[in-house]
Coordinates of C-alpha atoms in Angstrom, one line a residue:
M15 CA 133.5 94.2 109.7
T16 CA 132.2 92.3 112.7
T17 CA 128.8 92.3 114.3
D18 CA 128.9 94.2 117.6
S19 CA 126.5 93.5 120.5
T20 CA 124.5 96.7 119.9
L21 CA 123.8 95.9 116.3
R22 CA 123.0 92.3 117.2
D23 CA 120.6 93.3 119.9
T24 CA 118.9 95.9 117.7
A25 CA 118.4 93.2 115.0
F26 CA 116.9 90.8 117.6
R27 CA 114.5 93.5 118.7
W28 CA 113.4 94.3 115.2
I29 CA 112.8 90.6 114.4
A30 CA 110.7 90.2 117.6
D31 CA 108.6 93.2 116.6
D32 CA 108.1 92.3 112.9
P33 CA 104.6 91.0 112.2
D34 CA 105.6 89.5 108.9
E35 CA 106.8 85.9 109.1
R36 CA 108.7 86.2 105.8
T37 CA 110.8 89.2 106.7
R38 CA 111.4 87.9 110.2
A39 CA 113.0 84.8 108.6
E40 CA 114.9 86.9 106.1
L41 CA 116.5 89.1 108.8
Q42 CA 117.2 86.0 111.0
A43 CA 119.1 84.5 108.1
V44 CA 121.1 87.7 107.6
L45 CA 121.9 87.9 111.3
A46 CA 123.0 84.3 111.5
K47 CA 125.4 84.8 108.6
A48 CA 126.8 88.0 110.2
L49 CA 127.3 86.2 113.5
G50 CA 128.9 83.3 111.7
G51 CA 131.4 85.7 110.1
E52 CA 130.3 85.2 106.5
P53 CA 132.0 87.8 104.3
G54 CA 129.8 90.8 103.6
A55 CA 127.0 89.7 106.0
A56 CA 127.9 92.1 108.8
E57 CA 127.9 95.0 106.3
D58 CA 124.5 93.9 104.9
L59 CA 123.0 93.7 108.4
A60 CA 124.4 97.1 109.4
D61 CA 122.9 98.7 106.3
R62 CA 119.5 97.1 106.9
M63 CA 119.5 98.3 110.5
A64 CA 120.8 101.8 109.6
G65 CA 117.2 103.2 109.1
P66 CA 114.6 104.1 109.6
L67 CA 113.8 105.2 106.0
E68 CA 113.2 109.0 106.1
F69 CA 109.6 110.1 105.4
G70 CA 109.8 113.2 103.2
T71 CA 107.4 115.0 100.9
A72 CA 107.9 112.2 98.4
G73 CA 107.0 109.7 101.2
L74 CA 109.2 106.6 101.4
R75 CA 111.4 104.9 98.9
G76 CA 113.8 102.1 99.5
P77 CA 114.8 98.5 98.6
V78 CA 112.2 95.8 99.4
R79 CA 114.0 93.9 102.3
A80 CA 113.7 93.2 106.0
G81 CA 114.8 95.7 108.5
P82 CA 114.1 99.4 109.3
N83 CA 116.1 100.6 106.3
G84 CA 113.9 98.9 103.8
M85 CA 110.4 98.7 102.5
N86 CA 108.5 95.9 104.2
V87 CA 105.3 95.3 106.0
A88 CA 106.7 96.4 109.4
V89 CA 107.9 99.7 108.0
V90 CA 104.6 100.3 106.2
T91 CA 102.6 99.4 109.3
R92 CA 104.4 101.9 111.5
T93 CA 104.4 104.5 108.8
T94 CA 100.6 104.2 108.4
A95 CA 100.1 104.4 112.1
G96 CA 102.0 107.7 112.0
V97 CA 99.8 108.9 109.1
A98 CA 96.7 107.9 111.0
D99 CA 97.8 109.8 114.1
W100 CA 98.7 112.9 111.9
L101 CA 95.3 112.8 110.3
T102 CA 93.5 112.5 113.6
T103 CA 95.6 115.4 115.1
H104 CA 94.4 117.6 112.2
G105 CA 90.8 116.8 112.8
H106 CA 90.2 114.1 110.2
A107 CA 89.5 111.1 112.5
G108 CA 87.2 108.6 110.8
A109 CA 87.4 110.3 107.5
L110 CA 87.8 108.7 104.0
V111 CA 91.3 107.5 102.9
V112 CA 92.0 105.9 99.5
V113 CA 94.7 103.3 99.1
G114 CA 96.2 102.2 95.7
R115 CA 99.2 100.3 94.5
D116 CA 101.4 99.4 91.5
A117 CA 102.7 95.9 90.6
R118 CA 106.1 96.0 92.2
H119 CA 107.5 93.4 94.6
G120 CA 105.6 93.7 97.9
S121 CA 103.0 96.3 96.7
E122 CA 99.9 94.1 97.4
A123 CA 101.1 93.2 100.9
F124 CA 102.0 96.8 101.6
A125 CA 98.7 98.2 100.4
T126 CA 96.9 95.6 102.5
A127 CA 98.8 96.6 105.6
A128 CA 98.2 100.3 105.1
A129 CA 94.4 99.7 104.5
E130 CA 94.1 97.4 107.6
V131 CA 96.0 99.8 109.9
L132 CA 93.7 102.7 108.8
T133 CA 90.6 100.6 109.2
A134 CA 91.6 99.5 112.7
A135 CA 92.2 103.2 113.5
G136 CA 88.6 104.0 112.6
F137 CA 89.0 105.5 109.1
D138 CA 86.7 104.9 106.2
V139 CA 89.1 103.1 103.8
K140 CA 88.6 102.4 100.1
V141 CA 91.0 100.3 98.1
F142 CA 91.5 99.7 94.4
P143 CA 90.7 96.1 93.1
R144 CA 94.0 95.8 91.2
P145 CA 97.3 97.6 90.4
L146 CA 96.5 101.0 88.7
P147 CA 98.4 104.1 87.6
T148 CA 99.2 106.6 90.3
P149 CA 97.2 109.4 88.5
V150 CA 94.0 107.3 89.1
L151 CA 94.8 107.4 92.9
A152 CA 95.3 111.1 92.7
F153 CA 92.0 111.5 90.8
A154 CA 90.2 109.4 93.4
V155 CA 91.3 111.5 96.3
G156 CA 89.7 114.6 94.8
R157 CA 86.6 112.9 93.3
L158 CA 85.7 111.1 96.5
G159 CA 86.6 114.0 98.8
A160 CA 89.1 111.9 100.7
V161 CA 91.3 113.5 103.4
A162 CA 94.3 111.5 102.1
G163 CA 95.4 109.0 99.5
I164 CA 98.2 106.4 99.7
Q165 CA 99.8 104.9 96.6
I166 CA 102.3 102.1 97.1
T167 CA 104.8 102.7 94.3
A168 CA 108.4 103.4 93.6
S169 CA 107.6 105.1 90.3
H170 CA 110.7 104.8 88.0
N171 CA 113.2 103.6 90.7
P172 CA 115.2 100.4 90.1
P173 CA 113.4 97.0 90.3
A174 CA 114.6 96.3 93.9
D175 CA 112.8 99.3 95.3
N176 CA 109.3 100.1 96.4
G177 CA 107.7 103.2 98.0
Y178 CA 104.9 104.9 99.8
K179 CA 103.4 108.1 98.4
L180 CA 101.0 110.3 100.3
Y181 CA 98.4 112.7 99.0
D182 CA 96.6 115.2 101.3
A183 CA 93.0 116.5 101.2
T184 CA 93.9 118.9 98.4
G185 CA 94.5 116.0 96.1
G186 CA 98.2 116.9 95.8
Q187 CA 101.3 115.4 97.4
I188 CA 102.1 116.7 100.8
V189 CA 104.4 119.7 101.5
P190 CA 106.3 120.9 104.6
P191 CA 105.6 121.0 107.4
S192 CA 103.4 117.9 106.9
D193 CA 106.4 115.7 106.2
G194 CA 108.1 116.6 109.5
E195 CA 104.9 116.2 111.5
I196 CA 104.3 112.7 110.0
E197 CA 108.0 111.7 110.5
R198 CA 107.6 112.6 114.2
A199 CA 104.3 110.7 114.4
I200 CA 106.0 107.6 112.9
Q201 CA 108.8 107.8 115.4
A202 CA 106.2 107.9 118.2
A203 CA 104.3 104.9 116.8
P204 CA 104.4 101.6 118.6
D205 CA 106.4 98.6 117.3
A206 CA 104.8 97.2 114.2
V207 CA 103.6 94.0 115.9
S208 CA 101.6 96.1 118.4
V209 CA 99.9 98.3 115.8
P210 CA 96.2 97.1 115.4
R211 CA 95.1 95.9 112.0
A212 CA 91.6 95.1 110.8
P213 CA 90.1 94.0 107.4
G214 CA 87.0 95.6 106.0
A215 CA 88.2 98.2 103.5
E216 CA 85.7 98.8 100.7
V217 CA 86.8 97.9 97.2
V218 CA 86.1 100.7 94.7
D219 CA 86.9 101.1 91.0
L220 CA 87.1 104.7 89.7
L221 CA 88.8 103.9 86.5
D222 CA 85.8 104.5 84.3
R223 CA 85.1 107.9 85.9
Y224 CA 88.8 108.8 85.4
L225 CA 88.7 107.7 81.7
D226 CA 85.6 109.8 81.1
E227 CA 87.4 112.9 82.3
V228 CA 90.5 112.1 80.2
A229 CA 88.2 111.9 77.1
T230 CA 87.0 115.5 77.8
L231 CA 90.5 117.0 77.2
P232 CA 90.8 119.3 74.2
L233 CA 91.8 116.6 71.8
G234 CA 90.6 118.3 68.6
P235 CA 88.5 116.7 65.8
E236 CA 91.1 114.5 64.2
R237 CA 91.7 110.8 65.2
A238 CA 93.8 109.5 62.3
V239 CA 97.2 109.0 64.1
R240 CA 99.3 105.9 64.6
V241 CA 101.0 105.6 68.0
A242 CA 103.6 103.2 69.3
A243 CA 103.8 103.0 73.1
T244 CA 105.4 101.2 76.0
A245 CA 104.5 100.8 79.6
L246 CA 108.0 99.6 80.5
H247 CA 106.7 96.6 82.4
G248 CA 104.6 98.9 84.6
V249 CA 100.8 99.3 85.2
G250 CA 100.1 101.8 82.4
A251 CA 99.4 99.7 79.4
G252 CA 95.8 98.7 80.1
T253 CA 94.8 102.2 81.2
L254 CA 96.5 103.8 78.2
R255 CA 94.7 101.5 75.8
A256 CA 91.4 102.2 77.5
A257 CA 92.0 105.9 77.5
F258 CA 92.8 105.9 73.8
E259 CA 89.7 103.8 73.0
R260 CA 87.5 106.1 75.1
A261 CA 88.9 109.1 73.3
G262 CA 88.6 107.5 69.8
F263 CA 92.2 106.8 69.0
T264 CA 92.2 103.2 67.6
D265 CA 95.6 102.9 66.0
L266 CA 97.7 102.1 69.1
H267 CA 100.7 99.6 69.0
L268 CA 102.2 98.5 72.4
V269 CA 105.6 97.0 72.8
D270 CA 104.6 93.4 73.5
A271 CA 107.7 92.5 75.6
Q272 CA 107.0 95.4 78.0
E273 CA 103.1 95.4 78.1
T274 CA 102.5 93.1 81.0
P275 CA 103.4 94.3 84.5
D276 CA 106.6 92.6 85.7
P277 CA 108.3 93.8 88.9
D278 CA 111.6 92.4 87.6
F279 CA 111.6 94.8 84.6
P280 CA 113.5 92.2 82.5
T281 CA 114.2 94.2 79.4
V282 CA 115.5 97.4 81.0
S283 CA 118.3 98.2 83.4
F284 CA 116.4 101.2 84.9
P285 CA 112.6 101.4 84.2
N286 CA 112.9 105.1 83.5
P287 CA 112.2 106.6 80.0
E288 CA 115.1 109.0 80.6
E289 CA 117.7 106.3 81.0
P290 CA 119.8 105.3 78.0
G291 CA 118.4 102.2 76.3
A292 CA 115.1 102.2 78.1
T293 CA 113.1 103.2 75.0
D294 CA 115.1 101.2 72.4
L295 CA 112.3 98.7 71.9
L296 CA 109.7 101.5 71.6
L297 CA 111.6 103.3 68.9
E298 CA 112.2 100.0 67.1
L299 CA 108.4 99.4 67.1
A300 CA 107.7 103.0 66.0
S301 CA 109.9 102.5 63.0
E302 CA 108.4 99.1 62.2
V303 CA 104.8 100.2 62.2
D304 CA 105.5 103.6 60.7
A305 CA 104.1 105.4 63.6
D306 CA 103.4 109.2 63.8
L307 CA 104.3 109.4 67.5
A308 CA 106.0 107.2 70.1
I309 CA 105.0 107.3 73.8
A310 CA 106.8 105.9 76.9
L311 CA 105.2 105.7 80.3
D312 CA 107.1 105.1 83.4
P313 CA 106.1 102.1 85.6
D314 CA 103.3 103.9 87.6
A315 CA 102.3 105.9 84.5
D316 CA 102.5 109.3 86.1
R317 CA 105.4 110.3 83.7
C318 CA 105.2 110.5 79.9
A319 CA 107.9 110.7 77.3
L320 CA 107.4 111.4 73.6
G321 CA 109.4 110.1 70.7
V322 CA 109.4 111.6 67.2
R323 CA 110.8 110.8 63.8
E324 CA 113.6 113.1 62.7
R325 CA 113.7 114.5 59.2
N326 CA 116.4 112.0 58.3
G327 CA 113.9 109.2 59.2
E328 CA 115.5 108.2 62.5
W329 CA 113.5 108.2 65.7
R330 CA 114.5 109.9 68.9
M331 CA 112.9 110.7 72.3
L332 CA 112.2 114.4 73.0
R333 CA 113.7 115.9 76.1
G334 CA 111.3 116.7 78.9
D335 CA 111.6 120.4 78.2
E336 CA 110.8 119.9 74.5
T337 CA 107.6 117.9 75.4
G338 CA 106.8 120.5 78.1
V339 CA 106.8 123.5 75.8
L340 CA 105.1 121.5 73.0
L341 CA 102.1 120.5 75.1
G342 CA 102.1 123.8 77.1
S343 CA 101.8 125.9 74.0
Y344 CA 99.0 123.6 72.7
V345 CA 97.1 123.8 76.0
L346 CA 97.3 127.6 76.0
S347 CA 95.9 127.6 72.5
T348 CA 92.8 125.7 73.6
V349 CA 91.9 127.7 76.6
D350 CA 88.4 129.4 76.4
R351 CA 89.2 132.9 77.5
T352 CA 85.5 133.7 78.1
V353 CA 85.6 131.0 80.8
L354 CA 89.1 131.5 82.0
P355 CA 90.4 134.9 81.0
D356 CA 93.6 134.7 83.0
P357 CA 95.1 131.2 82.7
L358 CA 98.3 130.2 84.5
V359 CA 101.0 127.8 83.3
A360 CA 103.9 126.7 85.6
T361 CA 107.2 124.9 85.5
T362 CA 110.1 124.5 87.9
I363 CA 113.3 126.4 88.4
V364 CA 115.3 123.7 86.7
S365 CA 113.1 123.5 83.6
S366 CA 113.4 125.5 80.4
S367 CA 112.4 129.1 80.7
M368 CA 110.8 129.0 77.2
L369 CA 107.4 128.3 78.7
G370 CA 107.5 131.8 80.2
E371 CA 108.1 133.3 76.8
I372 CA 105.2 131.4 75.4
A373 CA 103.0 132.5 78.2
K374 CA 104.0 136.1 77.7
A375 CA 103.2 135.9 74.0
E376 CA 99.8 134.3 74.7
G377 CA 98.9 136.8 77.4
A378 CA 98.9 134.2 80.1
R379 CA 100.4 134.2 83.6
Y380 CA 103.6 132.1 84.3
A381 CA 105.1 130.8 87.5
E382 CA 108.3 129.0 88.4
T383 CA 108.3 126.8 91.6
L384 CA 110.7 124.6 93.4
T385 CA 111.1 121.1 91.9
G386 CA 108.3 118.7 92.4
F387 CA 104.7 118.5 91.5
K388 CA 103.8 119.1 95.1
W389 CA 104.8 122.7 94.4
L390 CA 103.7 123.0 90.8
V391 CA 100.0 122.2 91.5
R392 CA 100.1 124.9 94.2
A393 CA 101.5 127.5 91.7
G394 CA 98.3 129.6 91.8
E395 CA 94.7 130.0 90.8
G396 CA 93.7 129.3 87.2
L397 CA 96.4 126.7 86.6
V398 CA 95.8 125.0 83.2
F399 CA 99.2 123.3 82.6
A400 CA 102.3 122.4 84.5
Y401 CA 105.4 120.4 83.7
E402 CA 108.9 119.5 85.0
E403 CA 111.8 118.5 82.8
A404 CA 111.9 115.0 84.3
L405 CA 109.0 114.0 82.1
G406 CA 106.3 115.1 84.5
L407 CA 103.2 116.7 82.8
C408 CA 99.9 117.9 84.2
V409 CA 97.6 118.7 81.3
N410 CA 94.5 118.2 83.5
P411 CA 94.8 120.0 86.8
G412 CA 91.0 120.2 87.0
F413 CA 90.8 116.6 87.9
V414 CA 94.3 115.4 88.7
R415 CA 96.5 117.6 90.9
D416 CA 99.7 115.8 90.0
K417 CA 101.6 114.7 86.9
D418 CA 99.5 112.3 84.8
G419 CA 101.2 110.3 82.0
I420 CA 97.9 108.8 80.8
A421 CA 96.2 112.2 80.2
A422 CA 99.4 113.7 78.7
A423 CA 99.8 110.8 76.3
T424 CA 96.1 111.1 75.2
L425 CA 96.5 114.9 74.7
A426 CA 99.7 114.3 72.7
A427 CA 97.9 111.9 70.4
G428 CA 95.3 114.5 69.8
L429 CA 97.9 117.1 69.0
A430 CA 99.8 114.7 66.7
A431 CA 96.6 113.9 64.9
Q432 CA 95.8 117.5 64.2
L433 CA 99.4 118.2 63.0
K434 CA 99.3 115.1 60.7
A435 CA 96.1 116.4 59.1
Q436 CA 97.9 119.7 58.4
G437 CA 100.9 117.9 57.0
R438 CA 103.0 119.0 60.0
T439 CA 104.9 117.3 62.9
P440 CA 105.8 118.1 66.5
L441 CA 109.3 119.0 65.2
D442 CA 107.7 121.7 63.0
V443 CA 106.0 123.2 66.1
L444 CA 109.3 123.1 68.1
D445 CA 111.1 124.9 65.3
E446 CA 108.4 127.5 65.1
L447 CA 108.6 128.1 68.9
A448 CA 112.4 128.5 68.6
E449 CA 112.0 131.0 65.8
R450 CA 109.5 133.1 67.9
H451 CA 111.2 132.8 71.3
G452 CA 114.8 131.9 70.7
V453 CA 116.5 128.5 70.8
H454 CA 116.4 127.1 74.3
L455 CA 118.6 124.1 74.7
T456 CA 118.7 122.1 77.9
D457 CA 120.8 119.3 79.2
Q458 CA 121.6 117.5 82.5
V459 CA 124.7 116.3 84.2
S460 CA 123.8 113.6 86.7
L461 CA 126.3 112.2 89.1
R462 CA 125.2 108.9 90.8
V463 CA 126.8 108.3 94.2
T464 CA 127.0 105.4 96.5
D465 CA 127.7 107.6 99.6
L466 CA 125.1 110.2 100.0
A467 CA 127.5 112.4 101.9
V468 CA 129.3 113.1 98.6
R469 CA 126.3 115.1 97.5
G470 CA 126.6 117.5 100.5
Q471 CA 130.3 117.8 100.0
L472 CA 130.0 118.8 96.4
M473 CA 127.2 121.3 97.2
A474 CA 129.4 122.8 99.8
K475 CA 132.3 123.0 97.3
V476 CA 130.1 124.9 94.8
R477 CA 128.9 127.3 97.4
A478 CA 132.3 128.0 98.9
T479 CA 134.2 128.4 95.6
P480 CA 131.7 129.2 92.8
P481 CA 133.0 129.4 89.3
A482 CA 133.4 132.9 87.8
R483 CA 132.6 131.7 84.2
L484 CA 130.7 128.8 82.7
G485 CA 130.4 128.1 79.0
G486 CA 132.5 131.2 78.3
V487 CA 130.1 133.5 80.1
E488 CA 130.5 135.3 83.4
V489 CA 128.1 133.8 86.0
T490 CA 126.8 134.8 89.4
L491 CA 125.7 132.4 92.2
E492 CA 122.3 132.5 93.9
D493 CA 121.8 130.2 96.9
L494 CA 118.3 129.1 97.6
L495 CA 118.9 128.0 101.1
P496 CA 117.0 127.7 103.5
D497 CA 114.0 127.2 101.2
A498 CA 115.8 124.5 99.1
D499 CA 119.2 122.9 98.9
V500 CA 119.7 124.5 95.5
V501 CA 122.3 126.8 93.9
R502 CA 121.7 128.7 90.7
L503 CA 124.4 130.0 88.5
T504 CA 123.3 132.5 85.8
G505 CA 124.8 134.6 83.1
D506 CA 124.0 136.0 79.7
G507 CA 122.0 133.2 78.0
V508 CA 123.3 130.6 80.4
R509 CA 121.8 129.0 83.5
V510 CA 122.9 126.1 85.7
V511 CA 120.9 124.8 88.6
V512 CA 122.6 122.3 91.0
R513 CA 120.7 120.2 93.6
P514 CA 120.6 116.7 95.2
S515 CA 117.9 114.5 93.8
G516 CA 115.0 114.0 96.2
T517 CA 114.3 110.4 95.1
E518 CA 117.6 109.0 93.8
P519 CA 121.2 108.8 95.0
K520 CA 122.3 111.5 92.6
L521 CA 123.5 115.0 92.4
K522 CA 122.0 116.8 89.4
A523 CA 123.0 119.8 87.4
Y524 CA 120.4 121.3 85.0
L525 CA 121.8 123.2 82.1
Q526 CA 120.2 125.8 79.8
V527 CA 121.5 128.0 77.0
V528 CA 119.5 130.5 75.0
A529 CA 120.6 131.8 71.6
G530 CA 119.3 133.1 68.4
A531 CA 120.5 130.2 66.3
R532 CA 120.6 126.4 66.9
D533 CA 124.3 125.9 66.0
A534 CA 125.4 128.7 68.3
A535 CA 123.2 127.4 71.1
Q536 CA 124.6 123.8 70.6
E537 CA 128.2 125.0 70.7
R538 CA 127.6 127.0 73.9
L539 CA 125.8 124.0 75.5
T540 CA 128.7 121.7 74.7
A541 CA 131.1 124.1 76.3
L542 CA 128.8 124.6 79.3
R543 CA 128.4 120.8 79.9
A544 CA 132.2 120.3 79.9
D545 CA 132.6 123.1 82.5
V546 CA 129.9 121.7 84.7
E547 CA 131.3 118.2 84.5
E548 CA 134.7 119.6 85.7
L549 CA 133.0 121.6 88.4
L550 CA 131.3 118.5 89.9
A551 CA 134.3 116.1 89.4

């Protein structure tokens, strides 16, 4: 590939308008290599200039690098100018905005840029003094009455990435049409070098107030529980330790090699508790210290995965759906019906339907939403618990309107302590739930792509020629367009939901089977997985 004049001129303009000396030099070097014919350089330049990054309901995510198709100070500056304009248009000029960050590459510079753009635009800006978990930012938006919150984080994305997550005045993540309005405001923003910036944001620390709230969760009277935990090189270790201490859980063991924030994530390929191998060190530690429970946080600590000891002595991580129904049933058992007579629990269309059966048995309301916590926290009044199978748990919607790994981990420790005092384990609870409501087994087929167009092609294929049978069962197709790019295939005891990931270059299929016995359910799930893999081949 050669560098044509249009690409060259576009790169020169971006360099001229980039206020960051470091990324100006970076893109100049890439451009010089491309013009000099160095192998791969023209492709690299074209990819960097293929942006801008699209601003969606999950905000921005992309590799930290120079150019419009990356996360850098110039992109963050123009994005924040668009957010400022959007807030002003909606009558929030001069109001309070909170800015937080994780410890990834570029996070401090990006948070500073966002805060200075908002300050120059006349907003009352408050910033955190250090990298903190995303749930603390979500908490701060509600507690301070802010009209928006910005967290610089790429959550559990690969080490090369960073991101920009936006919360609105409700304390939850934005939903349409806000994303489209902000995208248009960003497009109309001036070049980054022309966007005014000013220091002066106030430094605030709400961690103690957040920890006080976590300690009020229904943790039960028992505290004798040994927990092994990991922060996966993210920002959650200190906050988790403080939350446990505040709540009275003192027997916590952290994976030393993963405790300190490190943006290179040296011990894991992908810093996501769902990924194979990511929790190996955690489970080794759990075995070494004879723990009662293992806990893995993702890098910004909004997700929480639980690990348990099987009856044969081996440790394994629970699936997100297992954790969801385990904690959901516990939360429902703690609700004071004199205060909240009609509680609501919620999950998404791709999660296990067992939570609905539990809610029915408990006389509670149940809702299913589209994927994402932006929808779950808007499921309805009286929400006491929400989860999604991708390890997102909200056990505390009263003070954090988003998933919260710290609060979920603390509640899980309380549940494990109570079960230990009774001579029981989380696996006993899961078996009891299966006996009452049927065995619900879930699985996922995830196809990672390098060309995003492949996802659309496969979705079109499923819509055009849907299978008549999956897992030995006749199925029918339901298309959720235009509300969501999702298809659902359902039959007797079988459900498959297929959708493109909103945050990763993947096409995902979520599988569920329901049966009366575990062996029969497992056999059907194995057959279903094989059929779905063939469908998406």
